[in-house]
Amino acid sequence: MAVTGVLRPGFIQIRVMDLGEGIVHYRDNLGLDLVSQDGEVAFLKAYDEFDRHSVVLRQADEAGLDVLGFKVLTEEALTVFAKRLKGIGVETAIVPAGAYPGVGRRVRFSIPTGHTIELYSEMELSGNGPQTKNPDIWRHEPRGMRISRFDHCAVLGVDIAASAEIFEKALDFVVTERATDPEGNAIAIFLTCSNKAHDIAFLTGPADAKLHHASFLVESWNDVGHACDLIAQRNISLDIGPTRHGITRGQTVYFFDPSGNRNECFAGGYQHYPDNPVREWTVDQMGKAIFYYEKEVHDRFTSVMT
């Protein structure tokens, strides 16, 4: 599948209530590299990412999600997407180049679920990214949970169908899986801009602008197990896992950062192609859809959000 237009989730900016604790968690537990710190904002990246950073931590009074950024192929594509957003009635704003270190101009907009989304095409390459000439599999031995990249994000809000529609109409995302209630209303929508099972997921929730989890890719089921070992050894707050999803087929463990933001280590998942039909789930099978082995969803997974 040729990936053009929107390439992938590029960065996530997360609010933490203690920046020092947040840096220790994402650097030492997940294994990200601390790229830089500017006052109350820190920038980090995973070992297998070429770009300067993929995780931004901001000191704040409450936890949650500030912004989710998607990288697009070119500056020309960025201009086209801005016009397409305006064409369907979505107001946009421009964040100038250099507002954050190493990042070009960004197109910012809000979606009906209250989340802030940004598109950008330019980010400096990391000086510590993957090798490109006679490359080893990694430049330095991975640490902690051995996160290879920021993978996707799941967000909660009331009108998830309207938010998903913006991603479909203006940004060329496609729906890979959907769960509906008996009246046919969407309660979960999974979309991709690539051939991954999902690049963003919208989940129905009682309030807007909420983060369900930020997900980080690890190589294998064995690495999910390794993450669980560290969660136990280091007394990291566990949500659930190791287990597997029915939706996406991904192997997973969920846990919390010190501020209460939910993290996920994710491996596997199927490949999606444009000619694939949408996979549909009914509400009576949501236990199996979310946790394939347990076939039930515990209260914390649906009630805890930031």
PDB file of C-alpha atoms in Angstrom:
ATOM      1  CA  MET A   1       0.000   0.000   0.000  1.00  0.00           C
ATOM      2  CA  ALA A   2       1.419   3.365  -1.012  1.00  0.00           C
ATOM      3  CA  VAL A   3       1.291   5.686   1.980  1.00  0.00           C
ATOM      4  CA  THR A   4       0.750   9.284   0.872  1.00  0.00           C
ATOM      5  CA  GLY A   5      -1.024  12.287   2.345  1.00  0.00           C
ATOM      6  CA  VAL A   6      -1.240  11.685   6.088  1.00  0.00           C
ATOM      7  CA  LEU A   7       1.579   9.290   6.935  1.00  0.00           C
ATOM      8  CA  ARG A   8       1.144   8.377  10.602  1.00  0.00           C
ATOM      9  CA  PRO A   9       0.635   9.657  14.121  1.00  0.00           C
ATOM     10  CA  GLY A  10       3.716  11.799  14.600  1.00  0.00           C
ATOM     11  CA  PHE A  11       3.593  13.047  18.172  1.00  0.00           C
ATOM     12  CA  ILE A  12       1.414  13.193  21.247  1.00  0.00           C
ATOM     13  CA  GLN A  13       1.503  15.965  23.840  1.00  0.00           C
ATOM     14  CA  ILE A  14       0.479  14.702  27.269  1.00  0.00           C
ATOM     15  CA  ARG A  15      -0.167  16.720  30.409  1.00  0.00           C
ATOM     16  CA  VAL A  16       1.575  15.470  33.541  1.00  0.00           C
ATOM     17  CA  MET A  17       1.283  16.844  37.044  1.00  0.00           C
ATOM     18  CA  ASP A  18       4.952  16.322  37.943  1.00  0.00           C
ATOM     19  CA  LEU A  19       7.303  16.736  35.001  1.00  0.00           C
ATOM     20  CA  GLY A  20      10.239  15.114  36.795  1.00  0.00           C
ATOM     21  CA  GLU A  21       8.206  11.998  37.594  1.00  0.00           C
ATOM     22  CA  GLY A  22       6.866  11.970  34.052  1.00  0.00           C
ATOM     23  CA  ILE A  23      10.345  12.088  32.535  1.00  0.00           C
ATOM     24  CA  VAL A  24      11.510   9.231  34.752  1.00  0.00           C
ATOM     25  CA  HIS A  25       8.501   7.117  33.748  1.00  0.00           C
ATOM     26  CA  TYR A  26       8.667   7.682  29.997  1.00  0.00           C
ATOM     27  CA  ARG A  27      12.476   7.614  29.846  1.00  0.00           C
ATOM     28  CA  ASP A  28      13.378   4.855  32.292  1.00  0.00           C
ATOM     29  CA  ASN A  29      10.277   2.652  32.320  1.00  0.00           C
ATOM     30  CA  LEU A  30       9.173   2.900  28.694  1.00  0.00           C
ATOM     31  CA  GLY A  31      12.723   3.382  27.445  1.00  0.00           C
ATOM     32  CA  LEU A  32      12.331   6.621  25.485  1.00  0.00           C
ATOM     33  CA  ASP A  33      15.240   9.017  25.013  1.00  0.00           C
ATOM     34  CA  LEU A  34      14.977  12.477  26.569  1.00  0.00           C
ATOM     35  CA  VAL A  35      15.756  14.809  23.657  1.00  0.00           C
ATOM     36  CA  SER A  36      15.432  18.182  25.359  1.00  0.00           C
ATOM     37  CA  GLN A  37      13.660  20.078  28.099  1.00  0.00           C
ATOM     38  CA  ASP A  38      12.466  23.662  27.903  1.00  0.00           C
ATOM     39  CA  GLY A  39      11.095  24.829  31.238  1.00  0.00           C
ATOM     40  CA  GLU A  40       7.882  22.916  31.894  1.00  0.00           C
ATOM     41  CA  VAL A  41       7.954  20.980  28.596  1.00  0.00           C
ATOM     42  CA  ALA A  42      10.041  17.901  27.773  1.00  0.00           C
ATOM     43  CA  PHE A  43      10.546  16.186  24.408  1.00  0.00           C
ATOM     44  CA  LEU A  44      11.244  12.462  24.020  1.00  0.00           C
ATOM     45  CA  LYS A  45      11.568   9.858  21.270  1.00  0.00           C
ATOM     46  CA  ALA A  46      11.786   6.093  20.835  1.00  0.00           C
ATOM     47  CA  TYR A  47      14.883   4.346  19.506  1.00  0.00           C
ATOM     48  CA  ASP A  48      13.378   3.356  16.143  1.00  0.00           C
ATOM     49  CA  GLU A  49      12.018   6.788  15.206  1.00  0.00           C
ATOM     50  CA  PHE A  50      13.826   9.015  12.723  1.00  0.00           C
ATOM     51  CA  ASP A  51      12.190  12.290  13.748  1.00  0.00           C
ATOM     52  CA  ARG A  52      13.399  14.509  16.581  1.00  0.00           C
ATOM     53  CA  HIS A  53      10.618  13.651  19.023  1.00  0.00           C
ATOM     54  CA  SER A  54       7.289  11.846  19.285  1.00  0.00           C
ATOM     55  CA  VAL A  55       6.241  12.433  22.910  1.00  0.00           C
ATOM     56  CA  VAL A  56       5.872  15.855  24.507  1.00  0.00           C
ATOM     57  CA  LEU A  57       5.248  16.092  28.254  1.00  0.00           C
ATOM     58  CA  ARG A  58       3.857  19.332  29.657  1.00  0.00           C
ATOM     59  CA  GLN A  59       3.647  20.206  33.346  1.00  0.00           C
ATOM     60  CA  ALA A  60       0.022  21.012  34.205  1.00  0.00           C
ATOM     61  CA  ASP A  61      -2.483  20.977  37.041  1.00  0.00           C
ATOM     62  CA  GLU A  62      -4.376  18.006  35.615  1.00  0.00           C
ATOM     63  CA  ALA A  63      -3.439  15.039  33.457  1.00  0.00           C
ATOM     64  CA  GLY A  64      -4.727  14.446  29.951  1.00  0.00           C
ATOM     65  CA  LEU A  65      -4.151  15.132  26.274  1.00  0.00           C
ATOM     66  CA  ASP A  66      -3.129  18.520  24.882  1.00  0.00           C
ATOM     67  CA  VAL A  67      -2.756  17.683  21.215  1.00  0.00           C
ATOM     68  CA  LEU A  68      -2.314  14.778  18.818  1.00  0.00           C
ATOM     69  CA  GLY A  69      -0.104  15.471  15.803  1.00  0.00           C
ATOM     70  CA  PHE A  70      -0.118  13.655  12.457  1.00  0.00           C
ATOM     71  CA  LYS A  71       2.719  13.905   9.971  1.00  0.00           C
ATOM     72  CA  VAL A  72       1.877  14.454   6.311  1.00  0.00           C
ATOM     73  CA  LEU A  73       4.102  13.788   3.319  1.00  0.00           C
ATOM     74  CA  THR A  74       4.825  17.302   2.020  1.00  0.00           C
ATOM     75  CA  GLU A  75       4.171  20.986   2.615  1.00  0.00           C
ATOM     76  CA  GLU A  76       1.947  20.931  -0.463  1.00  0.00           C
ATOM     77  CA  ALA A  77      -0.139  18.151   1.085  1.00  0.00           C
ATOM     78  CA  LEU A  78      -0.385  20.175   4.287  1.00  0.00           C
ATOM     79  CA  THR A  79      -1.841  23.103   2.342  1.00  0.00           C
ATOM     80  CA  VAL A  80      -4.308  20.810   0.574  1.00  0.00           C
ATOM     81  CA  PHE A  81      -5.514  19.284   3.832  1.00  0.00           C
ATOM     82  CA  ALA A  82      -5.996  22.735   5.367  1.00  0.00           C
ATOM     83  CA  LYS A  83      -8.201  23.695   2.411  1.00  0.00           C
ATOM     84  CA  ARG A  84     -10.167  20.457   2.624  1.00  0.00           C
ATOM     85  CA  LEU A  85     -10.810  20.988   6.327  1.00  0.00           C
ATOM     86  CA  LYS A  86     -12.098  24.501   5.686  1.00  0.00           C
ATOM     87  CA  GLY A  87     -14.182  23.139   2.827  1.00  0.00           C
ATOM     88  CA  ILE A  88     -16.201  20.965   5.234  1.00  0.00           C
ATOM     89  CA  GLY A  89     -16.559  23.740   7.787  1.00  0.00           C
ATOM     90  CA  VAL A  90     -13.662  22.968  10.125  1.00  0.00           C
ATOM     91  CA  GLU A  91     -11.853  26.091  11.314  1.00  0.00           C
ATOM     92  CA  THR A  92      -8.062  25.912  11.229  1.00  0.00           C
ATOM     93  CA  ALA A  93      -5.206  27.927  12.675  1.00  0.00           C
ATOM     94  CA  ILE A  94      -1.530  28.001  11.797  1.00  0.00           C
ATOM     95  CA  VAL A  95       1.140  27.360  14.410  1.00  0.00           C
ATOM     96  CA  PRO A  96       4.303  28.929  12.960  1.00  0.00           C
ATOM     97  CA  ALA A  97       7.472  26.989  12.300  1.00  0.00           C
ATOM     98  CA  GLY A  98       9.803  26.914  15.290  1.00  0.00           C
ATOM     99  CA  ALA A  99       7.087  27.301  17.914  1.00  0.00           C
ATOM    100  CA  TYR A 100       8.391  23.959  19.139  1.00  0.00           C
ATOM    101  CA  PRO A 101      12.016  23.003  18.478  1.00  0.00           C
ATOM    102  CA  GLY A 102      12.654  21.300  15.173  1.00  0.00           C
ATOM    103  CA  VAL A 103       9.041  21.425  13.950  1.00  0.00           C
ATOM    104  CA  GLY A 104       7.774  23.255  10.865  1.00  0.00           C
ATOM    105  CA  ARG A 105       4.438  24.984  10.508  1.00  0.00           C
ATOM    106  CA  ARG A 106       1.440  23.152  11.884  1.00  0.00           C
ATOM    107  CA  VAL A 107      -2.216  23.249  10.906  1.00  0.00           C
ATOM    108  CA  ARG A 108      -4.299  23.092  14.096  1.00  0.00           C
ATOM    109  CA  PHE A 109      -8.002  22.317  14.368  1.00  0.00           C
ATOM    110  CA  SER A 110     -10.529  21.001  16.863  1.00  0.00           C
ATOM    111  CA  ILE A 111     -12.955  18.137  16.312  1.00  0.00           C
ATOM    112  CA  PRO A 112     -16.474  17.646  17.751  1.00  0.00           C
ATOM    113  CA  THR A 113     -15.204  15.484  20.611  1.00  0.00           C
ATOM    114  CA  GLY A 114     -13.191  18.475  21.810  1.00  0.00           C
ATOM    115  CA  HIS A 115      -9.745  17.175  20.919  1.00  0.00           C
ATOM    116  CA  THR A 116      -7.055  19.330  19.323  1.00  0.00           C
ATOM    117  CA  ILE A 117      -5.417  17.847  16.242  1.00  0.00           C
ATOM    118  CA  GLU A 118      -2.392  19.159  14.369  1.00  0.00           C
ATOM    119  CA  LEU A 119      -0.965  18.327  10.956  1.00  0.00           C
ATOM    120  CA  TYR A 120       2.644  19.044  10.006  1.00  0.00           C
ATOM    121  CA  SER A 121       5.117  17.928   7.373  1.00  0.00           C
ATOM    122  CA  GLU A 122       8.502  19.047   8.666  1.00  0.00           C
ATOM    123  CA  MET A 123      10.417  17.878  11.711  1.00  0.00           C
ATOM    124  CA  GLU A 124      14.182  17.716  12.131  1.00  0.00           C
ATOM    125  CA  LEU A 125      15.736  14.287  12.006  1.00  0.00           C
ATOM    126  CA  SER A 126      17.070  12.983  15.282  1.00  0.00           C
ATOM    127  CA  GLY A 127      20.793  12.803  15.747  1.00  0.00           C
ATOM    128  CA  ASN A 128      20.167   9.518  17.534  1.00  0.00           C
ATOM    129  CA  GLY A 129      17.772   7.884  15.088  1.00  0.00           C
ATOM    130  CA  PRO A 130      18.091   4.554  13.301  1.00  0.00           C
ATOM    131  CA  GLN A 131      21.249   4.057  11.305  1.00  0.00           C
ATOM    132  CA  THR A 132      20.925   4.288   7.527  1.00  0.00           C
ATOM    133  CA  LYS A 133      24.254   2.965   6.224  1.00  0.00           C
ATOM    134  CA  ASN A 134      25.018  -0.688   6.905  1.00  0.00           C
ATOM    135  CA  PRO A 135      22.558  -0.324   9.783  1.00  0.00           C
ATOM    136  CA  ASP A 136      22.510  -2.440  12.879  1.00  0.00           C
ATOM    137  CA  ILE A 137      19.060  -3.332  14.170  1.00  0.00           C
ATOM    138  CA  TRP A 138      19.481  -0.604  16.772  1.00  0.00           C
ATOM    139  CA  ARG A 139      22.064   2.085  17.455  1.00  0.00           C
ATOM    140  CA  HIS A 140      22.051   1.510  21.227  1.00  0.00           C
ATOM    141  CA  GLU A 141      20.583  -1.414  23.117  1.00  0.00           C
ATOM    142  CA  PRO A 142      16.927  -0.581  23.930  1.00  0.00           C
ATOM    143  CA  ARG A 143      16.112   0.138  27.571  1.00  0.00           C
ATOM    144  CA  GLY A 144      13.114  -0.348  29.811  1.00  0.00           C
ATOM    145  CA  MET A 145      10.079  -1.702  27.969  1.00  0.00           C
ATOM    146  CA  ARG A 146      11.980  -1.364  24.680  1.00  0.00           C
ATOM    147  CA  ILE A 147       9.407   0.879  23.010  1.00  0.00           C
ATOM    148  CA  SER A 148      10.166   1.169  19.292  1.00  0.00           C
ATOM    149  CA  ARG A 149       7.761   4.008  18.412  1.00  0.00           C
ATOM    150  CA  PHE A 150       4.674   5.963  19.386  1.00  0.00           C
ATOM    151  CA  ASP A 151       1.964   3.975  17.612  1.00  0.00           C
ATOM    152  CA  HIS A 152      -1.567   5.311  18.122  1.00  0.00           C
ATOM    153  CA  CYS A 153      -3.974   7.014  20.475  1.00  0.00           C
ATOM    154  CA  ALA A 154      -7.502   6.295  21.707  1.00  0.00           C
ATOM    155  CA  VAL A 155      -9.663   9.254  22.683  1.00  0.00           C
ATOM    156  CA  LEU A 156     -13.115   9.582  24.227  1.00  0.00           C
ATOM    157  CA  GLY A 157     -15.988  11.918  23.562  1.00  0.00           C
ATOM    158  CA  VAL A 158     -19.698  12.199  22.962  1.00  0.00           C
ATOM    159  CA  ASP A 159     -20.099  12.586  19.187  1.00  0.00           C
ATOM    160  CA  ILE A 160     -17.435  10.205  17.919  1.00  0.00           C
ATOM    161  CA  ALA A 161     -19.184   9.700  14.573  1.00  0.00           C
ATOM    162  CA  ALA A 162     -18.816  13.397  13.697  1.00  0.00           C
ATOM    163  CA  SER A 163     -15.130  13.396  14.634  1.00  0.00           C
ATOM    164  CA  ALA A 164     -14.429  10.220  12.668  1.00  0.00           C
ATOM    165  CA  GLU A 165     -16.224  11.724   9.669  1.00  0.00           C
ATOM    166  CA  ILE A 166     -13.736  14.618   9.581  1.00  0.00           C
ATOM    167  CA  PHE A 167     -10.848  12.155   9.452  1.00  0.00           C
ATOM    168  CA  GLU A 168     -12.551  10.261   6.636  1.00  0.00           C
ATOM    169  CA  LYS A 169     -13.742  13.198   4.511  1.00  0.00           C
ATOM    170  CA  ALA A 170     -10.857  15.627   4.903  1.00  0.00           C
ATOM    171  CA  LEU A 171      -7.840  13.454   5.731  1.00  0.00           C
ATOM    172  CA  ASP A 172      -8.538  10.218   3.801  1.00  0.00           C
ATOM    173  CA  PHE A 173      -8.561   7.918   6.815  1.00  0.00           C
ATOM    174  CA  VAL A 174     -10.597   4.730   6.460  1.00  0.00           C
ATOM    175  CA  VAL A 175     -12.572   2.835   9.087  1.00  0.00           C
ATOM    176  CA  THR A 176     -11.106  -0.595   9.816  1.00  0.00           C
ATOM    177  CA  GLU A 177     -13.402  -1.690  12.672  1.00  0.00           C
ATOM    178  CA  ARG A 178     -16.545  -0.376  14.299  1.00  0.00           C
ATOM    179  CA  ALA A 179     -18.712  -1.370  17.257  1.00  0.00           C
ATOM    180  CA  THR A 180     -22.358  -0.358  17.392  1.00  0.00           C
ATOM    181  CA  ASP A 181     -25.252  -0.465  19.842  1.00  0.00           C
ATOM    182  CA  PRO A 182     -28.604  -2.153  18.983  1.00  0.00           C
ATOM    183  CA  GLU A 183     -29.834   1.083  17.360  1.00  0.00           C
ATOM    184  CA  GLY A 184     -26.811   1.170  15.066  1.00  0.00           C
ATOM    185  CA  ASN A 185     -25.036   4.048  16.819  1.00  0.00           C
ATOM    186  CA  ALA A 186     -21.262   3.821  16.868  1.00  0.00           C
ATOM    187  CA  ILE A 187     -19.724   3.228  20.285  1.00  0.00           C
ATOM    188  CA  ALA A 188     -16.181   2.667  18.984  1.00  0.00           C
ATOM    189  CA  ILE A 189     -14.585   3.594  15.653  1.00  0.00           C
ATOM    190  CA  PHE A 190     -11.073   2.547  14.602  1.00  0.00           C
ATOM    191  CA  LEU A 191      -9.447   4.373  11.684  1.00  0.00           C
ATOM    192  CA  THR A 192      -6.190   4.085   9.779  1.00  0.00           C
ATOM    193  CA  CYS A 193      -4.237   6.253   7.346  1.00  0.00           C
ATOM    194  CA  SER A 194      -1.797   3.425   6.609  1.00  0.00           C
ATOM    195  CA  ASN A 195      -2.016  -0.354   6.521  1.00  0.00           C
ATOM    196  CA  LYS A 196      -1.982  -0.675  10.305  1.00  0.00           C
ATOM    197  CA  ALA A 197      -5.095  -1.921  12.059  1.00  0.00           C
ATOM    198  CA  HIS A 198      -5.555   1.590  13.461  1.00  0.00           C
ATOM    199  CA  ASP A 199      -3.831   4.938  13.816  1.00  0.00           C
ATOM    200  CA  ILE A 200      -6.534   6.511  15.979  1.00  0.00           C
ATOM    201  CA  ALA A 201      -9.542   5.133  17.846  1.00  0.00           C
ATOM    202  CA  PHE A 202     -12.635   7.026  18.968  1.00  0.00           C
ATOM    203  CA  LEU A 203     -14.532   5.637  21.950  1.00  0.00           C
ATOM    204  CA  THR A 204     -17.885   6.889  23.204  1.00  0.00           C
ATOM    205  CA  GLY A 205     -17.576   8.567  26.588  1.00  0.00           C
ATOM    206  CA  PRO A 206     -19.619  10.762  28.913  1.00  0.00           C
ATOM    207  CA  ALA A 207     -17.373  13.805  28.463  1.00  0.00           C
ATOM    208  CA  ASP A 208     -15.398  15.382  25.630  1.00  0.00           C
ATOM    209  CA  ALA A 209     -11.670  16.002  25.189  1.00  0.00           C
ATOM    210  CA  LYS A 210     -10.653  12.914  27.150  1.00  0.00           C
ATOM    211  CA  LEU A 211      -7.663  10.607  26.640  1.00  0.00           C
ATOM    212  CA  HIS A 212      -8.191   6.886  27.004  1.00  0.00           C
ATOM    213  CA  HIS A 213      -4.647   5.772  26.237  1.00  0.00           C
ATOM    214  CA  ALA A 214      -1.434   6.514  24.395  1.00  0.00           C
ATOM    215  CA  SER A 215      -0.069   3.379  22.759  1.00  0.00           C
ATOM    216  CA  PHE A 216       3.545   2.447  22.115  1.00  0.00           C
ATOM    217  CA  LEU A 217       4.724  -0.301  19.799  1.00  0.00           C
ATOM    218  CA  VAL A 218       6.937  -3.153  20.953  1.00  0.00           C
ATOM    219  CA  GLU A 219       8.269  -5.855  18.652  1.00  0.00           C
ATOM    220  CA  SER A 220       6.566  -8.984  19.887  1.00  0.00           C
ATOM    221  CA  TRP A 221       4.401 -10.819  22.400  1.00  0.00           C
ATOM    222  CA  ASN A 222       7.613 -11.548  24.294  1.00  0.00           C
ATOM    223  CA  ASP A 223       8.206  -7.807  24.641  1.00  0.00           C
ATOM    224  CA  VAL A 224       4.684  -7.341  26.017  1.00  0.00           C
ATOM    225  CA  GLY A 225       5.637  -9.936  28.629  1.00  0.00           C
ATOM    226  CA  HIS A 226       8.887  -8.114  29.333  1.00  0.00           C
ATOM    227  CA  ALA A 227       6.917  -4.903  29.894  1.00  0.00           C
ATOM    228  CA  CYS A 228       4.711  -6.781  32.372  1.00  0.00           C
ATOM    229  CA  ASP A 229       7.803  -7.967  34.229  1.00  0.00           C
ATOM    230  CA  LEU A 230       8.955  -4.358  34.638  1.00  0.00           C
ATOM    231  CA  ILE A 231       5.468  -3.242  35.685  1.00  0.00           C
ATOM    232  CA  ALA A 232       5.556  -5.807  38.491  1.00  0.00           C
ATOM    233  CA  GLN A 233       9.165  -5.205  39.507  1.00  0.00           C
ATOM    234  CA  ARG A 234       8.919  -1.405  39.529  1.00  0.00           C
ATOM    235  CA  ASN A 235       5.427  -1.230  41.077  1.00  0.00           C
ATOM    236  CA  ILE A 236       3.958   0.584  38.066  1.00  0.00           C
ATOM    237  CA  SER A 237       0.185   0.883  38.312  1.00  0.00           C
ATOM    238  CA  LEU A 238      -1.269  -1.947  36.192  1.00  0.00           C
ATOM    239  CA  ASP A 239      -4.611  -1.669  34.440  1.00  0.00           C
ATOM    240  CA  ILE A 240      -4.879  -5.035  32.663  1.00  0.00           C
ATOM    241  CA  GLY A 241      -2.666  -7.512  30.822  1.00  0.00           C
ATOM    242  CA  PRO A 242      -0.943  -9.238  29.334  1.00  0.00           C
ATOM    243  CA  THR A 243      -3.858 -10.082  27.088  1.00  0.00           C
ATOM    244  CA  ARG A 244      -5.089  -9.709  23.519  1.00  0.00           C
ATOM    245  CA  HIS A 245      -7.668  -7.661  21.679  1.00  0.00           C
ATOM    246  CA  GLY A 246     -10.348  -9.056  19.421  1.00  0.00           C
ATOM    247  CA  ILE A 247     -10.496  -5.677  17.701  1.00  0.00           C
ATOM    248  CA  THR A 248      -7.168  -5.231  15.833  1.00  0.00           C
ATOM    249  CA  ARG A 249      -5.896  -8.632  17.149  1.00  0.00           C
ATOM    250  CA  GLY A 250      -3.165  -6.731  18.987  1.00  0.00           C
ATOM    251  CA  GLN A 251      -1.308  -8.128  21.995  1.00  0.00           C
ATOM    252  CA  THR A 252      -1.352  -5.697  24.865  1.00  0.00           C
ATOM    253  CA  VAL A 253      -0.763  -4.553  28.399  1.00  0.00           C
ATOM    254  CA  TYR A 254      -2.255  -1.370  29.870  1.00  0.00           C
ATOM    255  CA  PHE A 255      -0.786   0.602  32.767  1.00  0.00           C
ATOM    256  CA  PHE A 256      -0.673   4.157  34.120  1.00  0.00           C
ATOM    257  CA  ASP A 257       1.947   6.878  34.264  1.00  0.00           C
ATOM    258  CA  PRO A 258       2.436   8.652  37.629  1.00  0.00           C
ATOM    259  CA  SER A 259      -0.190  11.269  36.709  1.00  0.00           C
ATOM    260  CA  GLY A 260      -2.827   8.681  35.828  1.00  0.00           C
ATOM    261  CA  ASN A 261      -2.559   8.786  32.040  1.00  0.00           C
ATOM    262  CA  ARG A 262      -3.120   5.305  30.632  1.00  0.00           C
ATOM    263  CA  ASN A 263      -0.291   3.841  28.537  1.00  0.00           C
ATOM    264  CA  GLU A 264      -0.322   0.744  26.364  1.00  0.00           C
ATOM    265  CA  CYS A 265       2.425  -1.543  25.079  1.00  0.00           C
ATOM    266  CA  PHE A 266       1.079  -2.980  21.825  1.00  0.00           C
ATOM    267  CA  ALA A 267       2.392  -5.670  19.479  1.00  0.00           C
ATOM    268  CA  GLY A 268       1.032  -7.429  16.425  1.00  0.00           C
ATOM    269  CA  GLY A 269      -2.299  -6.588  14.870  1.00  0.00           C
ATOM    270  CA  TYR A 270      -3.409  -7.336  11.337  1.00  0.00           C
ATOM    271  CA  GLN A 271      -2.504  -5.420   8.180  1.00  0.00           C
ATOM    272  CA  HIS A 272      -5.265  -3.401   6.559  1.00  0.00           C
ATOM    273  CA  TYR A 273      -5.680  -2.748   2.829  1.00  0.00           C
ATOM    274  CA  PRO A 274      -8.084  -0.318   1.130  1.00  0.00           C
ATOM    275  CA  ASP A 275     -10.229  -3.078  -0.363  1.00  0.00           C
ATOM    276  CA  ASN A 276     -10.857  -4.731   3.022  1.00  0.00           C
ATOM    277  CA  PRO A 277     -14.413  -4.535   4.364  1.00  0.00           C
ATOM    278  CA  VAL A 278     -15.067  -2.927   7.740  1.00  0.00           C
ATOM    279  CA  ARG A 279     -15.033  -5.413  10.632  1.00  0.00           C
ATOM    280  CA  GLU A 280     -18.177  -4.977  12.708  1.00  0.00           C
ATOM    281  CA  TRP A 281     -18.800  -5.725  16.396  1.00  0.00           C
ATOM    282  CA  THR A 282     -22.066  -5.703  18.293  1.00  0.00           C
ATOM    283  CA  VAL A 283     -22.360  -4.369  21.823  1.00  0.00           C
ATOM    284  CA  ASP A 284     -23.146  -7.814  23.270  1.00  0.00           C
ATOM    285  CA  GLN A 285     -19.697  -8.982  22.122  1.00  0.00           C
ATOM    286  CA  MET A 286     -17.712  -5.976  23.398  1.00  0.00           C
ATOM    287  CA  GLY A 287     -16.033  -8.029  26.118  1.00  0.00           C
ATOM    288  CA  LYS A 288     -14.513 -10.337  23.528  1.00  0.00           C
ATOM    289  CA  ALA A 289     -13.812  -7.415  21.187  1.00  0.00           C
ATOM    290  CA  ILE A 290     -11.742  -5.545  23.754  1.00  0.00           C
ATOM    291  CA  PHE A 291     -10.240  -8.403  25.784  1.00  0.00           C
ATOM    292  CA  TYR A 292     -10.344 -11.525  23.668  1.00  0.00           C
ATOM    293  CA  TYR A 293      -9.233 -13.937  26.379  1.00  0.00           C
ATOM    294  CA  GLU A 294     -11.190 -12.589  29.352  1.00  0.00           C
ATOM    295  CA  LYS A 295     -14.314 -11.779  27.278  1.00  0.00           C
ATOM    296  CA  GLU A 296     -15.288  -9.033  29.672  1.00  0.00           C
ATOM    297  CA  VAL A 297     -14.367  -5.424  30.330  1.00  0.00           C
ATOM    298  CA  HIS A 298     -13.616  -4.328  33.871  1.00  0.00           C
ATOM    299  CA  ASP A 299     -15.053  -1.050  35.150  1.00  0.00           C
ATOM    300  CA  ARG A 300     -11.713   0.734  35.412  1.00  0.00           C
ATOM    301  CA  PHE A 301     -11.078   0.375  31.674  1.00  0.00           C
ATOM    302  CA  THR A 302     -14.258   2.272  30.803  1.00  0.00           C
ATOM    303  CA  SER A 303     -14.428   4.715  33.707  1.00  0.00           C
ATOM    304  CA  VAL A 304     -10.821   5.921  34.125  1.00  0.00           C
ATOM    305  CA  MET A 305      -9.848   8.611  31.626  1.00  0.00           C
ATOM    306  CA  THR A 306      -7.777  11.777  31.709  1.00  0.00           C
TER     307      THR A 306
END
